[in-house]
Amino acid sequence: MLSRTADNLYWLSRYMERADFLARIIDAAQRLATLPTAYGGTGSEWESTLNAAGALDGYREQIGAVNETSAIYYLAFDPQNSSSICNCLEYARTNARAVRTALTIEMWQSINGAWLEMKRFQAAFGKPGTIDRLELTRFLDFVRKASLDFDGSAHRTMLRNDAHWFSRLGLYMERADTTARILDVKYNVLLPETEQVGGSLDYFQWTAILRAVSALTAYNWVYKETIKPWLVADLLILRPEMPRSLRSCYDDIARLLDNIGRAYGGTGASQNKAHETLRQLETIDIKQIFETGLHEFLTEFIESNDALGAAIGAQYLIHVDEGLFQGQIQSQG
Amino acid sequence: MANGRFFDEMTKPDGLPRDVYQRVAHWLASAPPELLASRRSQAELMFRRIGITFAVYGDKDSTERLIPFDIVPRVLGRSEWTRLEAGLIQRVKVLNMFLADLYGKGEVIKAGIIPEDIVLNNEHFRPEMRGVKVPHDVYVHISGIDIVRVDDHDFYVLEDNARTPSGVSYMLENREVMMRLVPELFAQHRVAPVENYPDALLSSLRSVAPKQAGSDPVCVLLTPGIFNSAYYEHSFLADKLGVELVEGRDLLVKDNVVYMRTTQGPQRVDVIYRRIDDDFLDPLAFRPDSALGVPGLMSAYLAGNVTLANAVGTGVADDKAVYTYMPEIIKFYLDEEPLLKNVPTWRCREPDSLKYVLDHLPELVVKEVNGSGGYGMLVGPHATREQIAEFATKLKNDPDGFIAQPTLNLSTCPASFESGIGARHVDLRPFVLSGADGVRVIPGGLTRVAMKEGSLVVNSSQGGGTKDTWVIEDFQGGLV
């Protein structure tokens, strides 16, 4: 398949997943921001949310001081924020349109329908200023549903070939990145078992993290006990049964890259890298992670995940002219 | 319906239907208005769905819109079609011979059939192509010849489209929609199928692959990209052909060989069905500012390592000034009379013709030699005094740039509206394929219809619509 087609499919899924993540963290932050400080409200909720979205520097530069209304507008609608929800949906559709024939009708309709709906919301939230909370809730629900729709249509209708694998790969790469980021933003409240926990003060912070990755119920099922910060970290980093955990994402990433390697009759840097990370996630336990430092672990993970993205790009998506002619010209497709 | 001034495809001057239209006329006459209305809205719904499937959509950001569709088919009888088909094959055969000659020995010029300067000064003439041998001497692999008729017997060629003609996706989709919309009419007619067009196109493309390509040549469709107005047709065709839809950036040239960038490394490309104009093909050879093309493509082409369809430089053959010489050109190469007539045309470059044209502007249609899409033309009978005066000045300043034709009484065909059935002017664009195995025409084509009453402009850019075009077995008598 064309490298550009694979690239479009990969980014299409990444942007849909990112839109979903943004909707979830806005929702979680809204809850936290309304808490009295006695319940763990920090007053800096929007700053850390912008940070988790990787948008804090851009926000400071383009908007300035952080306040709730501007932060919500910036994260959800602002055209100048290249990673706003609306821009994610816009880029997703542009990518989809360019590879229209590689998508199933169901996938195209889900993405095109979401885009049309998004335009209606965008018109309603045309300017920064006051946010109609009811309408915002509807919007965030719509974004999550759009992402589910797209995901479901891809899962149910795509042929299981390289197009499907590249599309899924984008989803898990993005999910691993966002899960690691939200953990890293909150690493200061995720303390090891040995530390003195600051009462129940941080309780709402922990549930907010779980809520942001839709894992609150999952936590209860897996651990059957009250919320402990180290277990939150364990769930989101190491548990294979938790679909947003780093471990689970890498199970999928490694499997998808193996499928691609098998179909193409050869593996390379991206397969090696994915398996290396997966082995690490399989063998380490949460105690060891806290010993080396959660923040250090997560920073390293995010960098390594970025490096894997670059390796996938170089191996499959963006072919640099020279160099790729070394012994791999195909005579037939 | 026929008002006597125009030839109507369905109704004779005596009010009775022509033979080929017996069943359609009966259907139209007996169908209650509600039925036609529901079919019209169904058609719109289906096209909107196809539009959602392929093209774009919201109002503000829409880069494409739906072209109006009329549910009454354009019907041609087998014997009419056989005449038309023979004429189209003759014409396209000659277009290929003419181009091979222009870029070869130039005998048509030496024999004085066409003035040299019309060819050499033509902006679509590509000196780079001189002495280049293209596979099987095929230049125009895909053409769309615009045909009009003014009476029962004669078809006229209005224009030869020999560069990158579009519209074939409408021919295919109109048929799909009609088969669902009016199955009862299909049951009463034997309509020649058009659905094999993509297969025929693919086999034509494969037949002209360079020799070294082997038995399974790799074909691709090259598009300018998603912002091109015909992008939806490009992606539709690539899908039907089962070939990759590539943009310039997906291709690269190394040692005069063209490759596409795939997830499995570079893959050699043998035939490019390009929907990009010559000017944008290769920034090294043509417009250096073109970001759509592929650097080095032209030299790979000249080296014979890749086939471009259509060939580079075919634009010189569909120029409106060259058009006027087509009857003589056909006689020159085949020693046959042209089977399809040219519309009588005054070449404004000739002083006598210019004088005649200036004296008769209110009754003539004046076209720019290089114009297309219905832009830059004067329709005398519908023009204001100011517009006529303005055109007269243009003509005097640049007589070489214009031709003039009588206002043609384009035939009409019934169309269905909320207000009832009304006759509207139509033309026809059949699609002609040339390959190593000869020239063939898919029975049918794209009928364009001027949806506004009395209008003669059928171009979709000016509000024209389309109809499904049927070639049916000749009338056997009696209603079913």
Tab-separated table of C-alpha atoms in Angstrom, chain B residues 90-416:
chain	number	residue	atom	x	y	z
B	90	GLN	CA	-12.897	7.232	-37.171
B	91	ARG	CA	-12.364	10.528	-35.437
B	92	VAL	CA	-10.249	9.219	-32.565
B	93	LYS	CA	-8.186	7.027	-34.888
B	94	VAL	CA	-7.368	10.182	-36.821
B	95	LEU	CA	-6.616	12.192	-33.689
B	96	ASN	CA	-3.952	9.603	-32.846
B	97	MET	CA	-2.539	9.599	-36.392
B	98	PHE	CA	-2.554	13.385	-36.453
B	99	LEU	CA	-0.599	13.648	-33.200
B	100	ALA	CA	1.907	10.997	-34.272
B	101	ASP	CA	2.426	12.974	-37.469
B	102	LEU	CA	2.686	16.402	-35.784
B	103	TYR	CA	5.379	15.119	-33.433
B	104	GLY	CA	6.887	13.000	-36.220
B	105	LYS	CA	7.343	13.823	-39.873
B	106	GLY	CA	4.818	16.629	-40.058
B	107	GLU	CA	3.303	15.474	-43.323
B	108	VAL	CA	-0.044	17.108	-42.660
B	109	ILE	CA	1.730	20.455	-42.545
B	110	LYS	CA	3.918	19.755	-45.559
B	111	ALA	CA	0.826	18.848	-47.553
B	112	GLY	CA	-0.673	22.215	-46.667
B	113	ILE	CA	-3.693	20.736	-44.891
B	114	ILE	CA	-3.175	22.854	-41.789
B	115	PRO	CA	-1.082	26.025	-41.447
B	116	GLU	CA	2.164	25.431	-39.576
B	117	ASP	CA	1.768	28.424	-37.283
B	118	ILE	CA	-1.514	27.121	-35.848
B	119	VAL	CA	0.430	24.132	-34.595
B	120	LEU	CA	3.699	25.756	-33.603
B	121	ASN	CA	2.155	28.755	-31.884
B	122	ASN	CA	-0.266	26.587	-30.001
B	123	GLU	CA	0.398	26.728	-26.285
B	124	HIS	CA	-0.388	23.018	-25.993
B	125	PHE	CA	2.165	21.985	-28.603
B	126	ARG	CA	5.120	20.338	-26.795
B	127	PRO	CA	8.376	20.581	-28.742
B	128	GLU	CA	9.850	18.072	-26.227
B	129	MET	CA	7.684	15.405	-27.843
B	130	ARG	CA	9.191	15.775	-31.306
B	131	GLY	CA	10.675	12.511	-32.504
B	132	VAL	CA	9.441	10.653	-29.421
B	133	LYS	CA	7.868	7.278	-30.102
B	134	VAL	CA	4.954	6.470	-27.798
B	135	PRO	CA	3.825	2.827	-27.366
B	136	HIS	CA	1.666	1.671	-30.290
B	137	ASP	CA	1.422	5.283	-31.512
B	138	VAL	CA	-1.455	5.867	-29.100
B	139	TYR	CA	-1.613	9.434	-27.795
B	140	VAL	CA	-5.231	9.865	-26.835
B	141	HIS	CA	-6.010	6.838	-24.660
B	142	ILE	CA	-9.104	8.387	-23.192
B	143	SER	CA	-11.186	10.982	-24.975
B	144	GLY	CA	-14.591	12.520	-24.581
B	145	ILE	CA	-16.045	13.782	-27.838
B	146	ASP	CA	-18.849	16.303	-27.387
B	147	ILE	CA	-21.672	15.568	-29.779
B	148	VAL	CA	-24.819	17.523	-30.596
B	149	ARG	CA	-27.605	16.845	-33.023
B	150	VAL	CA	-29.974	19.231	-34.723
B	151	ASP	CA	-32.108	16.776	-36.694
B	152	ASP	CA	-32.954	13.130	-37.191
B	153	HIS	CA	-29.935	12.235	-39.329
B	154	ASP	CA	-26.838	14.115	-38.370
B	155	PHE	CA	-24.521	14.158	-35.413
B	156	TYR	CA	-22.129	17.068	-35.136
B	157	VAL	CA	-18.897	17.159	-33.192
B	158	LEU	CA	-18.886	20.240	-31.027
B	159	GLU	CA	-15.520	19.678	-29.413
B	160	ASP	CA	-12.837	16.998	-29.139
B	161	ASN	CA	-11.587	16.558	-25.573
B	162	ALA	CA	-8.206	14.910	-25.874
B	163	ARG	CA	-6.454	16.015	-22.689
B	164	THR	CA	-8.015	14.813	-19.430
B	165	PRO	CA	-11.762	14.646	-20.093
B	166	SER	CA	-13.939	14.131	-17.020
B	167	GLY	CA	-17.501	13.050	-16.411
B	168	VAL	CA	-17.277	9.310	-16.885
B	169	SER	CA	-18.087	8.673	-13.230
B	170	TYR	CA	-21.440	10.360	-13.810
B	171	MET	CA	-22.093	8.045	-16.742
B	172	LEU	CA	-21.542	5.071	-14.411
B	173	GLU	CA	-23.405	6.423	-11.414
B	174	ASN	CA	-26.357	7.734	-13.367
B	175	ARG	CA	-26.909	4.214	-14.633
B	176	GLU	CA	-26.688	2.683	-11.146
B	177	VAL	CA	-29.208	5.159	-9.804
B	178	MET	CA	-31.577	4.736	-12.747
B	179	MET	CA	-31.608	0.957	-12.434
B	180	ARG	CA	-32.864	1.296	-8.892
B	181	LEU	CA	-35.148	4.175	-9.704
B	182	VAL	CA	-37.094	2.915	-12.728
B	183	PRO	CA	-36.715	-0.873	-12.866
B	184	GLU	CA	-40.010	-1.070	-14.783
B	185	LEU	CA	-38.510	0.924	-17.664
B	186	PHE	CA	-35.414	-1.260	-17.763
B	187	ALA	CA	-37.654	-4.316	-17.915
B	188	GLN	CA	-39.240	-2.926	-21.099
B	189	HIS	CA	-35.986	-2.055	-22.854
B	190	ARG	CA	-32.788	-3.854	-23.606
B	191	VAL	CA	-30.288	-1.252	-22.534
B	192	ALA	CA	-26.636	-1.757	-23.449
B	193	PRO	CA	-24.587	-1.913	-20.231
B	194	VAL	CA	-21.899	0.656	-19.380
B	195	GLU	CA	-20.603	-0.991	-16.218
B	196	ASN	CA	-17.684	-2.609	-18.073
B	197	TYR	CA	-16.064	0.782	-18.668
B	198	PRO	CA	-13.475	0.431	-15.852
B	199	ASP	CA	-12.463	-3.012	-17.152
B	200	ALA	CA	-12.120	-1.699	-20.685
B	201	LEU	CA	-10.118	1.272	-19.450
B	202	LEU	CA	-7.786	-0.920	-17.428
B	203	SER	CA	-7.127	-3.224	-20.336
B	204	SER	CA	-6.414	-0.241	-22.612
B	205	LEU	CA	-3.974	1.134	-20.044
B	206	ARG	CA	-2.231	-2.212	-19.596
B	207	SER	CA	-1.957	-2.681	-23.344
B	208	VAL	CA	0.226	0.411	-23.732
B	209	ALA	CA	2.709	-0.374	-20.939
B	210	PRO	CA	6.391	-0.147	-21.888
B	211	LYS	CA	7.754	-3.424	-23.283
B	212	GLN	CA	10.056	-4.000	-20.326
B	213	ALA	CA	7.117	-3.908	-17.914
B	214	GLY	CA	6.427	-7.606	-18.327
B	215	SER	CA	3.084	-9.345	-18.274
B	216	ASP	CA	1.621	-7.655	-15.222
B	217	PRO	CA	2.268	-3.931	-15.554
B	218	VAL	CA	1.599	-1.666	-12.562
B	219	CYS	CA	-0.896	1.110	-13.365
B	220	VAL	CA	-1.730	4.083	-11.137
B	221	LEU	CA	-4.077	7.047	-11.331
B	222	LEU	CA	-2.340	10.384	-10.714
B	223	THR	CA	-4.556	13.070	-9.166
B	224	PRO	CA	-3.766	16.682	-8.264
B	225	GLY	CA	-5.251	15.875	-4.838
B	226	ILE	CA	-8.298	16.350	-2.663
B	227	PHE	CA	-8.802	19.985	-3.525
B	228	ASN	CA	-9.281	19.314	-7.226
B	229	SER	CA	-12.918	19.640	-8.286
B	230	ALA	CA	-12.807	16.230	-9.982
B	231	TYR	CA	-11.124	14.476	-7.027
B	232	TYR	CA	-14.193	12.445	-6.328
B	233	GLU	CA	-14.140	11.081	-9.884
B	234	HIS	CA	-10.451	10.257	-9.491
B	235	SER	CA	-10.969	8.289	-6.299
B	236	PHE	CA	-14.093	6.636	-7.708
B	237	LEU	CA	-12.218	5.470	-10.815
B	238	ALA	CA	-9.110	4.310	-8.939
B	239	ASP	CA	-11.395	2.244	-6.735
B	240	LYS	CA	-13.226	0.697	-9.705
B	241	LEU	CA	-9.973	0.077	-11.574
B	242	GLY	CA	-8.339	-1.423	-8.509
B	243	VAL	CA	-5.242	0.753	-8.879
B	244	GLU	CA	-3.520	3.091	-6.428
B	245	LEU	CA	-4.687	6.702	-6.434
B	246	VAL	CA	-1.412	8.601	-6.212
B	247	GLU	CA	-0.440	12.228	-5.810
B	248	GLY	CA	2.792	13.665	-7.149
B	249	ARG	CA	4.486	13.286	-3.773
B	250	ASP	CA	3.802	9.543	-3.789
B	251	LEU	CA	5.988	9.095	-6.840
B	252	LEU	CA	9.703	9.470	-7.272
B	253	VAL	CA	12.075	9.061	-10.170
B	254	LYS	CA	15.402	7.339	-9.866
B	255	ASP	CA	17.647	6.651	-12.852
B	256	ASN	CA	14.751	7.516	-15.181
B	257	VAL	CA	12.473	4.936	-13.602
B	258	VAL	CA	9.273	5.919	-11.775
B	259	TYR	CA	8.496	4.392	-8.381
B	260	MET	CA	5.688	4.847	-5.914
B	261	ARG	CA	6.427	5.036	-2.214
B	262	THR	CA	4.786	2.085	-0.520
B	263	THR	CA	4.918	0.673	2.972
B	264	GLN	CA	7.048	-2.101	1.492
B	265	GLY	CA	9.536	0.215	-0.168
B	266	PRO	CA	9.593	1.706	-3.656
B	267	GLN	CA	7.503	-0.090	-6.239
B	268	ARG	CA	8.050	0.387	-9.960
B	269	VAL	CA	5.224	2.076	-11.910
B	270	ASP	CA	4.651	1.305	-15.588
B	271	VAL	CA	1.541	3.204	-16.649
B	272	ILE	CA	0.223	6.470	-15.243
B	273	TYR	CA	-3.363	7.453	-15.981
B	274	ARG	CA	-2.816	11.079	-15.177
B	275	ARG	CA	-5.550	13.567	-14.399
B	276	ILE	CA	-3.050	16.417	-14.200
B	277	ASP	CA	-2.438	18.820	-17.076
B	278	ASP	CA	0.881	18.761	-18.959
B	279	ASP	CA	1.967	22.016	-17.344
B	280	PHE	CA	1.939	20.513	-13.858
B	281	LEU	CA	3.401	17.070	-14.570
B	282	ASP	CA	7.042	17.765	-13.866
B	283	PRO	CA	8.466	20.939	-12.324
B	284	LEU	CA	11.824	20.223	-13.980
B	285	ALA	CA	10.323	20.114	-17.479
B	286	PHE	CA	7.334	22.439	-17.286
B	287	ARG	CA	6.082	24.891	-14.675
B	288	PRO	CA	8.813	25.059	-12.031
B	289	ASP	CA	6.281	26.255	-9.429
B	290	SER	CA	4.143	23.132	-9.731
B	291	ALA	CA	3.936	21.277	-6.438
B	292	LEU	CA	1.572	18.711	-7.934
B	293	GLY	CA	3.979	16.960	-10.241
B	294	VAL	CA	6.921	14.616	-10.031
B	295	PRO	CA	10.461	15.918	-10.630
B	296	GLY	CA	12.084	13.832	-13.353
B	297	LEU	CA	8.828	12.289	-14.642
B	298	MET	CA	9.255	13.783	-18.100
B	299	SER	CA	12.738	12.377	-18.561
B	300	ALA	CA	11.567	8.928	-17.424
B	301	TYR	CA	8.748	9.276	-19.958
B	302	LEU	CA	11.042	10.339	-22.773
B	303	ALA	CA	13.336	7.431	-21.908
B	304	GLY	CA	10.377	5.129	-22.561
B	305	ASN	CA	10.303	3.726	-19.025
B	306	VAL	CA	6.765	4.762	-18.213
B	307	THR	CA	3.627	5.388	-20.260
B	308	LEU	CA	1.514	8.454	-19.610
B	309	ALA	CA	-2.153	8.337	-20.564
B	310	ASN	CA	-2.976	10.574	-22.183
B	311	ALA	CA	0.374	11.299	-23.818
B	312	VAL	CA	2.067	14.639	-23.304
B	313	GLY	CA	1.092	17.251	-25.889
B	314	THR	CA	-2.356	15.987	-26.927
B	315	GLY	CA	-3.837	19.420	-26.215
B	316	VAL	CA	-2.774	20.603	-29.637
B	317	ALA	CA	-5.355	18.274	-31.175
B	318	ASP	CA	-8.381	19.469	-29.220
B	319	ASP	CA	-7.719	23.107	-29.757
B	320	LYS	CA	-10.708	24.944	-31.241
B	321	ALA	CA	-8.637	26.381	-34.104
B	322	VAL	CA	-7.307	22.935	-35.040
B	323	TYR	CA	-10.864	21.610	-34.762
B	324	THR	CA	-11.908	23.627	-37.779
B	325	TYR	CA	-9.493	21.627	-39.940
B	326	MET	CA	-10.623	18.185	-38.731
B	327	PRO	CA	-12.714	17.294	-41.818
B	328	GLU	CA	-9.687	17.889	-44.096
B	329	ILE	CA	-7.397	16.115	-41.617
B	330	ILE	CA	-9.643	13.012	-41.659
B	331	LYS	CA	-9.656	12.954	-45.456
B	332	PHE	CA	-5.887	13.375	-45.507
B	333	TYR	CA	-5.100	10.373	-43.311
B	334	LEU	CA	-7.863	7.935	-44.208
B	335	ASP	CA	-8.973	9.104	-47.617
B	336	GLU	CA	-12.525	8.813	-46.264
B	337	GLU	CA	-15.335	11.277	-45.805
B	338	PRO	CA	-15.807	12.264	-42.148
B	339	LEU	CA	-18.731	10.319	-40.698
B	340	LEU	CA	-19.429	12.985	-38.095
B	341	LYS	CA	-19.862	16.569	-39.220
B	342	ASN	CA	-18.052	19.551	-37.854
B	343	VAL	CA	-20.168	22.496	-36.836
B	344	PRO	CA	-19.550	25.081	-39.595
B	345	THR	CA	-16.965	27.413	-38.141
B	346	TRP	CA	-15.532	30.775	-39.093
B	347	ARG	CA	-11.857	31.156	-38.314
B	348	CYS	CA	-11.515	34.752	-37.266
B	349	ARG	CA	-7.832	34.667	-38.248
B	350	GLU	CA	-9.004	34.749	-41.881
B	351	PRO	CA	-9.917	38.342	-42.833
B	352	ASP	CA	-13.045	37.426	-44.821
B	353	SER	CA	-14.358	35.312	-41.967
B	354	LEU	CA	-13.588	38.014	-39.413
B	355	LYS	CA	-15.565	40.517	-41.447
B	356	TYR	CA	-18.525	38.126	-41.660
B	357	VAL	CA	-18.368	37.393	-37.948
B	358	LEU	CA	-18.243	41.069	-36.987
B	359	ASP	CA	-21.226	41.750	-39.228
B	360	HIS	CA	-23.289	38.888	-37.773
B	361	LEU	CA	-22.348	38.832	-34.054
B	362	PRO	CA	-25.970	38.863	-32.762
B	363	GLU	CA	-26.682	35.518	-34.395
B	364	LEU	CA	-23.372	33.730	-33.744
B	365	VAL	CA	-21.642	31.942	-30.896
B	366	VAL	CA	-18.076	33.207	-30.488
B	367	LYS	CA	-15.567	31.103	-28.548
B	368	GLU	CA	-12.035	31.622	-27.367
B	369	VAL	CA	-9.729	29.170	-29.110
B	370	ASN	CA	-8.305	28.043	-25.768
B	371	GLY	CA	-11.365	28.478	-23.566
B	372	SER	CA	-13.338	25.709	-21.928
B	373	GLY	CA	-16.164	25.086	-19.515
B	374	GLY	CA	-18.468	27.562	-21.263
B	375	TYR	CA	-16.464	30.530	-20.021
B	376	GLY	CA	-15.231	33.346	-22.252
B	377	MET	CA	-17.865	32.833	-24.891
B	378	LEU	CA	-20.483	35.033	-26.462
B	379	VAL	CA	-23.912	33.604	-27.242
B	380	GLY	CA	-25.080	36.256	-29.724
B	381	PRO	CA	-28.851	35.787	-29.522
B	382	HIS	CA	-28.765	35.980	-25.708
B	383	ALA	CA	-26.219	38.803	-25.413
B	384	THR	CA	-26.824	42.456	-24.637
B	385	ARG	CA	-25.760	45.203	-26.995
B	386	GLU	CA	-22.892	46.086	-24.628
B	387	GLN	CA	-21.608	42.521	-24.493
B	388	ILE	CA	-21.637	42.362	-28.280
B	389	ALA	CA	-19.722	45.621	-28.578
B	390	GLU	CA	-17.206	44.397	-26.026
B	391	PHE	CA	-16.657	41.165	-27.950
B	392	ALA	CA	-16.266	43.037	-31.219
B	393	THR	CA	-13.327	44.931	-29.704
B	394	LYS	CA	-11.790	41.696	-28.367
B	395	LEU	CA	-12.111	40.111	-31.801
B	396	LYS	CA	-10.437	42.994	-33.597
B	397	ASN	CA	-7.550	42.986	-31.123
B	398	ASP	CA	-6.912	39.247	-31.266
B	399	PRO	CA	-8.588	37.612	-34.257
B	400	ASP	CA	-6.366	34.507	-33.960
B	401	GLY	CA	-7.778	33.855	-30.515
B	402	PHE	CA	-11.388	33.298	-31.609
B	403	ILE	CA	-13.664	31.174	-33.726
B	404	ALA	CA	-17.356	31.682	-34.410
B	405	GLN	CA	-20.169	29.262	-35.086
B	406	PRO	CA	-23.840	29.624	-35.926
B	407	THR	CA	-26.128	29.345	-32.917
B	408	LEU	CA	-26.953	25.648	-33.070
B	409	ASN	CA	-30.479	24.475	-32.552
B	410	LEU	CA	-29.371	21.785	-30.124
B	411	SER	CA	-31.889	18.999	-29.874
B	412	THR	CA	-34.165	18.888	-26.855
B	413	CYS	CA	-35.119	16.023	-24.636
B	414	PRO	CA	-37.960	15.845	-22.118
B	415	ALA	CA	-37.014	16.473	-18.498
B	416	SER	CA	-39.125	16.081	-15.390
